[in-house]
Structures are given as C-alpha cells and as structure tokens.
Amino acid sequence: MSTAPTTETSLDASCCPPAEQPGISLEDAQQRAAVFKALADPNRLRLLSIVKAGESGEACVCDMTEPLDLGQPTVSHHLKILVEAGLLNREKRGTWAYYSLVPGALDRVTGLLASL
Amino acid sequence: MSTAPTTETSLDASCCPPAEQPGISLEDAQQRAAVFKALADPNRLRLLSIVKAGESGEACVCDMTEPLDLGQPTVSHHLKILVEAGLLNREKRGTWAYYSLVPGALDRVTGLLASL
DNA sequence: CAGCTATATCGATCGATGTCAATCCGTCGG
DNA sequence: CCGACGGATTGACATCGATCGATATAGCTG
C-alpha cells in the first residue's frame, strides 16, 4: 500500500509485540529453502534413492555415474551438495568414497514442511 | 566402469526384468523435483506460511506484498508457481484473489520423500 | 618409483530463475 | 461512462545453477 513505511527498520524494541509479522521469518525461510534446493533436482533425488536402496544403505560414486548417465565430475558435484545440505554422509575407504543417508534427515525435512 | 556398454538403448524387451536400475526412474524424479523446486525459494515458503496462518486458511495478494517486501508482480509470479505445483488454490472473489492451501498437499510432499 | 584408478576441484558455457518497471485486464464506485 | 484499485502478464536484466572437459590429488599395484 501507499501508506506503508517502506523503510521499517525495527524502531520498536520496547514494549508490545511489534508488528506481528505473519508466517515464518526470512532467515528461517532461507535455511529451509536451502534444504529444498538440494532436493530440487531430479538427478539428486535419484542419487538419494540409489543410496537408500544400496547394499548396506550406502553406495560409492562409481555405482552412480552409470545409472544417471552423467559425467563423474557432475555426480561428485551433486553429492557434495547433498552432503552440505545434511542429507548424506561421506566416508572414504581406501580409494572409494561411500555415501549414506544421514539418519533421520528426511524426517527432519518433513518437519520443515509441517511447521510452516 | 570401462566395460559397461555406454549405449544401452534397451535391446531387451522380452523375458527377464531388464537391467534392474537402482532407485527411482528419471521421469518420476523429474516430477518430484518439480514440487521441490516450487518449495526451493525462501519467499515462496513464506507465502505458504502466511496463507496457512491466515484468517480462514486463506490470504489475498495485498496481504502478502508488504511482509515479504517484494513488488506485487513478483508476489503474483511466486503464487502462480505454487498453484501450478499443486500446493495452493486460487479463488477470485470480486476484486480480490484469495489463495489457500490445497488440503493434503504438504502430506503428499512428505510421501514423495518417504517413498524414495 | 611409475603408472593406474577413483574422486575431487576448477573454469567455462549456457539455460533456468528471481526481480522489477511498464502495461494490460476486470471490477467496483462515483 | 470513467477513473481508481487489485491483480496478472510481459519484457528486460542480472544472477544462479547444471553440466562438461581438463586437471589435480590420493591411494593401490606392479
């Protein structure tokens, strides 16, 4: 609206519940969005699926390049994103790198949705 | 690996379960990723949050531009994406457009995660 | 040690996406 | 009928992100 002060730089840190912004905060939203960004790619979803279906719940990079039909650097890049999002664990054994689901990570994502 | 036939153009449509690809299919992954793409933006998450917290579970555009500090066209654009993702309903009453959560939509997203 | 293999990192390219300004459409009030 | 207002659409622009080729690093093996 025209009457709304566009520069509302929180002049009120004193008495009453200030402004009562509806919904979640911007910071909160940014953190949650970061997780969904990691999930917002078909190949990353397939990576998660492959890891989840793997032998002992883990899989190495070489097992994932072929089914996805992607180059090895690309797969490595996607896996890094999933690790940084807190969804996958990375464990290096010898020459190979094994990735596994972080326990409870997907349930935590569910919580992000439910608490909107 | 080096011994894998890189051009595996499905020569087997006859007898046995062919190739047994691990994880979900590419098509399935693309559909799921489309939903997560809609969720992968902080402002869209805030929109969902505002709608959910609204009076009778709905909110109109003019109620959302200010808390998000975004232009009206941008908000309209984000809302359209959420509607196309099947997360929001749009109902126009007179001059105003009211948006509401599609019942069970978030639970369906949870299902997308659980069935990976 | 030399060479090979499995991954990770870097740099570049190109399409996807968030944002805004300008404009258009529909509805309401005079 | 016309001006004002809510909202959607369009076009432009800047940034982000997925992908690849080339290269670097680390561990195994002869």
PDB file of C-alpha atoms (C1' of nucleotides) in Angstrom, chain A residues 37 41 43-44 71 73-74 77-78 94-95, chain D residues 6 17-23 26-28:
ATOM      1  CA  LYS A  37      17.055 -26.501  -3.140  1.00  0.00           C
ATOM      2  CA  ASP A  41      16.986 -31.638  -8.885  1.00  0.00           C
ATOM      3  CA  ASN A  43      19.397 -36.362 -10.503  1.00  0.00           C
ATOM      4  CA  ARG A  44      19.961 -35.592  -6.851  1.00  0.00           C
ATOM      5  CA  GLY A  71      29.807 -37.470 -16.013  1.00  0.00           C
ATOM      6  CA  PRO A  73      32.502 -34.666 -12.008  1.00  0.00           C
ATOM      7  CA  THR A  74      28.816 -33.845 -12.213  1.00  0.00           C
ATOM      8  CA  HIS A  77      29.217 -32.152  -7.534  1.00  0.00           C
ATOM      9  CA  HIS A  78      25.658 -33.274  -6.789  1.00  0.00           C
ATOM     10  CA  GLY A  94      40.699 -46.598   0.500  1.00  0.00           C
ATOM     11  CA  THR A  95      40.266 -45.273  -2.981  1.00  0.00           C
TER      12      THR A  95
ATOM     13  C1'  DG D   6      -6.447  -5.178  -7.171  1.00  0.00           C
ATOM     14  C1'  DG D  17      22.979 -23.484 -11.302  1.00  0.00           C
ATOM     15  C1'  DA D  18      23.725 -27.870 -14.068  1.00  0.00           C
ATOM     16  C1'  DT D  19      26.858 -29.783 -16.982  1.00  0.00           C
ATOM     17  C1'  DC D  20      31.204 -30.846 -19.171  1.00  0.00           C
ATOM     18  C1'  DG D  21      36.291 -31.020 -20.250  1.00  0.00           C
ATOM     19  C1'  DA D  22      40.631 -30.554 -18.205  1.00  0.00           C
ATOM     20  C1'  DT D  23      43.323 -31.014 -14.359  1.00  0.00           C
ATOM     21  C1'  DA D  26      45.188 -39.551  -3.255  1.00  0.00           C
ATOM     22  C1'  DG D  27      45.608 -44.438  -2.749  1.00  0.00           C
ATOM     23  C1'  DC D  28      46.620 -49.020  -4.828  1.00  0.00           C
TER      24       DC D  28
END
